[in-house]
Amino acid sequence: MIEEVSLIFMYLLIDAGGTSTKAFLHDGRKVVSQYRGPPGSVATVGLDRSTRSIEEVIRHYGGTFDAIAIALAGTDVQENLRKARATLRSRLRKYASKVTIEHDAHVVLLSNAYTGCSAILGTGSIVYCFDGKRRVIKGDRGWLVGDPCSGFYFGREYLRAVLYQFQGMMRKSCILFNSGFKNEDELVKFLYENSCNQDIIASFSGKLFSCVDKDDQAKYILYKGLNEEWEAIKSALRSSGQSSLYYFGGLLSSSTFESSFVEFITNKAKKCRMDVKLKKSNEIIDGLLKLLQL
C-alpha cells in the first residue's frame, strides 16, 4: 500500500507487457507513484494470467479510481482485443467506472501522434501503423514464427550460438564465455525447462549486445535481426502511406542496440530513397492519458 495522498483525481495507467506490468498512479498533472508487477501480455501469458497480473497491480494501490487506462500487449488480433476488453471491463468495474483498453502499439503511437507508425522492440516486437482509419501490422505474429528484432528473437539466437559452440560447431567466443553455462548438459536442461518462457529467453538479449563489439558472431546475429526489422518497417510504411516511425521498448535500455538500430534503419531508408522520420517515442504515459482524453 502507498501512503495516502490528497488527490482531486486518481487515474491508474497500466502498461501490460511481455516482461512486466507497469502501473502509474496519476493525479491529472503528474505521476505520483509507480509499481511493477508480473508479465501481462496476452500473447505471452494468456488472457487469464494477464488479467490476474493487471488485478495485482491494481490491488497494490487499493481503493477505487476515476478511470483506468490499459496498454495491452499481444492483442493485435481484433477478436482477442474484443475478448480482452470484455473480460477486463467486467473484472475491473469495481475499481473504476471507466476502463479503457487498447493495443499497446496504438498507445505508443498515441504518445506521439494520432497517425503514423510505431515500432515496439521489447520481449516481442511489432511494427504498427495507423492512418486514421486502417491499422497495418507487420512483423509480430507471435514468437513462434514472428517477432523479428525482439528480445525473444535475440535471446533465442544467442542460446543457439551457445549450443553450437559447446558442440564444437562454431569457434568458442564471448557468446559462450558470457553465457553463464558451465557445460552443454546445463544448457540443454535449461532449454528444456524454459523454451516457451518468452521473458526468460528474452533476458539473454543483453548478453548478446554486450558481445557485439568483440564478437563477429554476435554482430552477425544483431544485424540479421535488424535487417528483418527493416523489411517489416519498409513494408508497413509503404502499405500505410505513413513516414513517421516512433520506436519504443525494453531493448532500448542497451545503448549498443539503440545506436545500431537508429544507424541501420536510417541508412537502409536512404538506400531505398524513403523519407523515414525516425524518432524515439515519448513515454507511453502520454498515450494512456490520451486514451482517457486528458
XYZ file of C-alpha atoms in Angstrom, residues 4-267:
264
model
C -2.412 8.323 1.422
C -2.174 11.286 -0.922
C -4.730 14.055 -1.213
C -5.813 13.964 -4.866
C -8.602 15.649 -6.787
C -8.405 12.905 -9.379
C -6.894 9.450 -9.349
C -6.084 7.773 -12.667
C -4.341 4.422 -12.961
C -2.288 3.994 -16.126
C -1.132 0.435 -16.918
C 1.376 -0.857 -19.462
C 0.947 -4.656 -19.611
C 3.941 -6.066 -21.497
C 5.753 -9.332 -22.045
C 8.292 -8.880 -19.245
C 6.305 -6.921 -16.670
C 3.144 -4.951 -15.995
C 3.923 -1.352 -15.105
C 1.451 0.870 -13.314
C 1.483 4.645 -12.848
C -0.784 6.496 -10.441
C -1.522 9.899 -11.973
C -3.326 12.880 -10.471
C -4.073 14.576 -13.789
C -0.879 16.634 -13.612
C 1.912 14.223 -12.791
C 2.781 10.656 -11.814
C 2.677 10.327 -8.043
C 3.566 6.622 -7.742
C 4.852 3.714 -9.832
C 4.650 -0.051 -9.429
C 5.899 -3.057 -11.414
C 4.137 -6.425 -11.417
C 4.367 -9.729 -13.369
C 4.058 -10.011 -17.187
C 0.703 -9.022 -18.642
C 0.971 -9.575 -22.397
C -1.915 -11.726 -23.608
C 0.375 -13.357 -26.167
C 2.983 -14.206 -23.521
C 0.903 -15.413 -20.566
C -2.652 -15.780 -21.886
C -5.721 -13.701 -21.070
C -6.386 -15.270 -17.658
C -2.872 -14.661 -16.294
C -2.806 -11.247 -17.963
C -5.971 -10.299 -16.101
C -4.530 -11.557 -12.804
C -1.335 -9.536 -13.362
C -3.346 -6.384 -14.006
C -5.500 -7.012 -10.939
C -2.349 -7.482 -8.849
C -1.041 -4.003 -9.668
C -4.486 -2.522 -9.063
C -4.767 -4.186 -5.645
C -1.326 -2.807 -4.773
C -2.901 0.633 -4.620
C -6.216 -0.349 -3.089
C -9.368 1.722 -3.302
C -11.004 2.967 -6.485
C -10.018 5.303 -9.314
C -11.642 7.884 -11.509
C -10.510 5.900 -14.543
C -8.123 3.123 -15.610
C -6.303 3.070 -18.954
C -4.500 -0.082 -20.118
C -1.992 -0.585 -22.938
C -2.273 -4.324 -23.531
C 0.377 -6.225 -25.489
C -0.448 -9.329 -27.520
C -3.862 -8.175 -28.764
C -3.266 -7.303 -32.419
C -5.891 -9.889 -33.468
C -9.118 -7.901 -33.205
C -11.086 -10.843 -31.784
C -8.524 -11.171 -28.979
C -8.697 -7.438 -28.277
C -12.515 -7.534 -28.097
C -12.420 -10.511 -25.734
C -9.771 -8.871 -23.549
C -11.808 -5.662 -23.362
C -14.953 -7.509 -22.331
C -13.141 -9.607 -19.716
C -11.144 -6.764 -18.191
C -14.049 -4.305 -18.079
C -16.157 -6.911 -16.315
C -13.431 -7.756 -13.770
C -12.279 -4.171 -13.165
C -15.576 -2.284 -12.973
C -15.417 -2.469 -9.163
C -12.225 -0.393 -9.287
C -13.301 2.296 -11.779
C -16.428 3.228 -13.719
C -14.307 3.951 -16.791
C -11.855 1.289 -18.025
C -10.203 1.830 -21.419
C -8.111 -0.880 -23.079
C -6.108 -0.548 -26.288
C -3.358 -2.384 -28.148
C -0.003 -1.248 -26.723
C 1.414 -0.355 -30.156
C -1.517 2.015 -30.740
C -0.941 3.601 -27.337
C 2.755 4.111 -28.180
C 1.704 5.851 -31.390
C -0.798 7.999 -29.473
C 2.037 9.067 -27.173
C 3.477 10.906 -30.165
C 0.795 11.474 -32.815
C -2.646 10.306 -33.928
C -1.368 8.872 -37.202
C 1.948 7.348 -38.223
C 3.828 4.217 -37.210
C 5.280 2.775 -34.026
C 7.893 0.065 -33.614
C 7.901 -1.775 -30.292
C 11.177 -3.538 -29.545
C 10.750 -5.449 -26.315
C 10.196 -9.068 -25.292
C 8.189 -9.221 -28.508
C 8.232 -6.820 -31.440
C 5.779 -5.198 -33.806
C 5.631 -2.515 -36.471
C 2.231 -0.846 -36.291
C 0.798 1.917 -38.489
C -2.458 3.847 -38.334
C -3.618 6.329 -40.997
C -6.758 7.443 -39.183
C -8.855 4.550 -40.473
C -6.713 1.486 -41.172
C -4.383 -0.444 -38.895
C -1.381 -2.033 -40.600
C 0.714 -4.596 -38.706
C 3.990 -6.125 -39.879
C 6.439 -8.426 -38.110
C 4.873 -9.517 -34.813
C 2.513 -12.533 -35.060
C 3.986 -14.261 -32.052
C 7.347 -15.639 -31.040
C 6.857 -18.975 -32.803
C 7.024 -17.586 -36.350
C 7.424 -13.824 -35.950
C 8.692 -11.123 -33.609
C 11.840 -10.178 -35.564
C 14.282 -7.969 -33.677
C 12.700 -8.743 -30.306
C 14.258 -9.735 -27.015
C 12.981 -13.271 -27.555
C 14.449 -13.366 -31.079
C 17.891 -12.237 -29.927
C 17.827 -14.432 -26.820
C 16.921 -17.489 -28.874
C 19.652 -16.834 -31.458
C 22.162 -16.217 -28.683
C 21.350 -19.507 -26.955
C 21.508 -21.357 -30.265
C 25.032 -19.995 -30.784
C 25.992 -21.070 -27.243
C 24.833 -24.612 -28.044
C 26.786 -24.686 -31.314
C 29.922 -23.523 -29.524
C 29.568 -26.191 -26.843
C 29.189 -28.790 -29.596
C 32.264 -27.589 -31.489
C 30.211 -26.494 -34.491
C 31.336 -22.903 -34.025
C 34.501 -21.442 -32.520
C 34.281 -20.525 -28.826
C 33.896 -16.821 -28.225
C 32.417 -14.155 -25.956
C 28.988 -15.643 -26.622
C 29.887 -18.848 -24.793
C 32.119 -17.302 -22.126
C 29.445 -14.728 -21.255
C 26.550 -17.192 -21.135
C 26.901 -18.384 -17.542
C 26.510 -22.052 -18.532
C 29.269 -24.419 -17.388
C 28.649 -27.173 -19.921
C 26.300 -28.400 -22.615
C 24.183 -30.515 -20.260
C 23.473 -27.494 -18.072
C 22.401 -25.501 -21.135
C 20.188 -28.266 -22.527
C 18.465 -28.749 -19.166
C 17.744 -25.017 -19.101
C 16.387 -25.091 -22.660
C 14.024 -27.988 -21.992
C 12.647 -26.206 -18.932
C 12.369 -22.700 -20.427
C 11.940 -22.925 -24.212
C 8.434 -21.431 -24.101
C 9.133 -18.809 -21.418
C 9.486 -15.765 -23.650
C 10.569 -13.333 -20.967
C 13.318 -15.660 -19.661
C 14.663 -16.326 -23.159
C 14.464 -12.596 -23.933
C 16.652 -11.786 -20.927
C 19.654 -13.255 -22.781
C 19.476 -10.480 -25.381
C 21.551 -8.278 -23.052
C 24.345 -10.860 -23.079
C 24.302 -10.797 -26.868
C 24.547 -6.998 -27.031
C 27.451 -6.979 -24.569
C 29.428 -9.159 -27.017
C 28.732 -7.230 -30.225
C 31.860 -5.040 -30.114
C 34.197 -8.017 -29.709
C 32.475 -10.964 -31.359
C 31.693 -11.267 -35.086
C 29.030 -13.903 -34.480
C 27.202 -11.653 -32.015
C 27.391 -8.816 -34.525
C 26.014 -11.102 -37.247
C 23.015 -12.044 -35.064
C 22.311 -8.398 -34.241
C 22.363 -7.255 -37.858
C 20.368 -10.241 -39.046
C 17.608 -9.153 -36.647
C 17.906 -5.512 -37.683
C 17.594 -6.454 -41.337
C 14.412 -8.434 -40.669
C 13.072 -5.444 -38.743
C 13.860 -3.125 -41.644
C 11.886 -5.345 -44.029
C 8.889 -5.128 -41.687
C 9.285 -1.352 -41.345
C 9.639 -0.822 -45.092
C 6.539 -2.879 -45.828
C 4.492 -1.181 -43.107
C 5.401 2.344 -44.215
C 4.628 1.632 -47.851
C 1.367 -0.185 -47.071
C 0.094 2.576 -44.795
C 1.395 5.606 -46.687
C 3.000 6.934 -43.497
C 6.531 8.285 -42.991
C 6.854 8.868 -39.226
C 8.191 5.998 -37.140
C 8.362 6.179 -33.336
C 10.429 3.443 -31.686
C 9.930 2.194 -28.134
C 10.679 -0.796 -25.912
C 12.889 -2.552 -23.413
C 15.705 -3.340 -25.864
C 16.489 0.377 -25.934
C 17.960 0.051 -22.448
C 21.015 -1.202 -24.342
C 22.866 1.748 -25.866
C 24.560 -0.711 -28.245
C 21.221 -1.877 -29.569
C 19.674 1.587 -29.813
C 22.590 3.184 -31.670
C 22.797 0.185 -34.023
C 19.046 0.296 -34.678
C 18.972 4.016 -35.475
C 22.038 3.882 -37.724
C 20.892 0.750 -39.566
C 17.320 1.917 -40.228
C 18.478 5.408 -41.241
C 20.993 4.007 -43.734
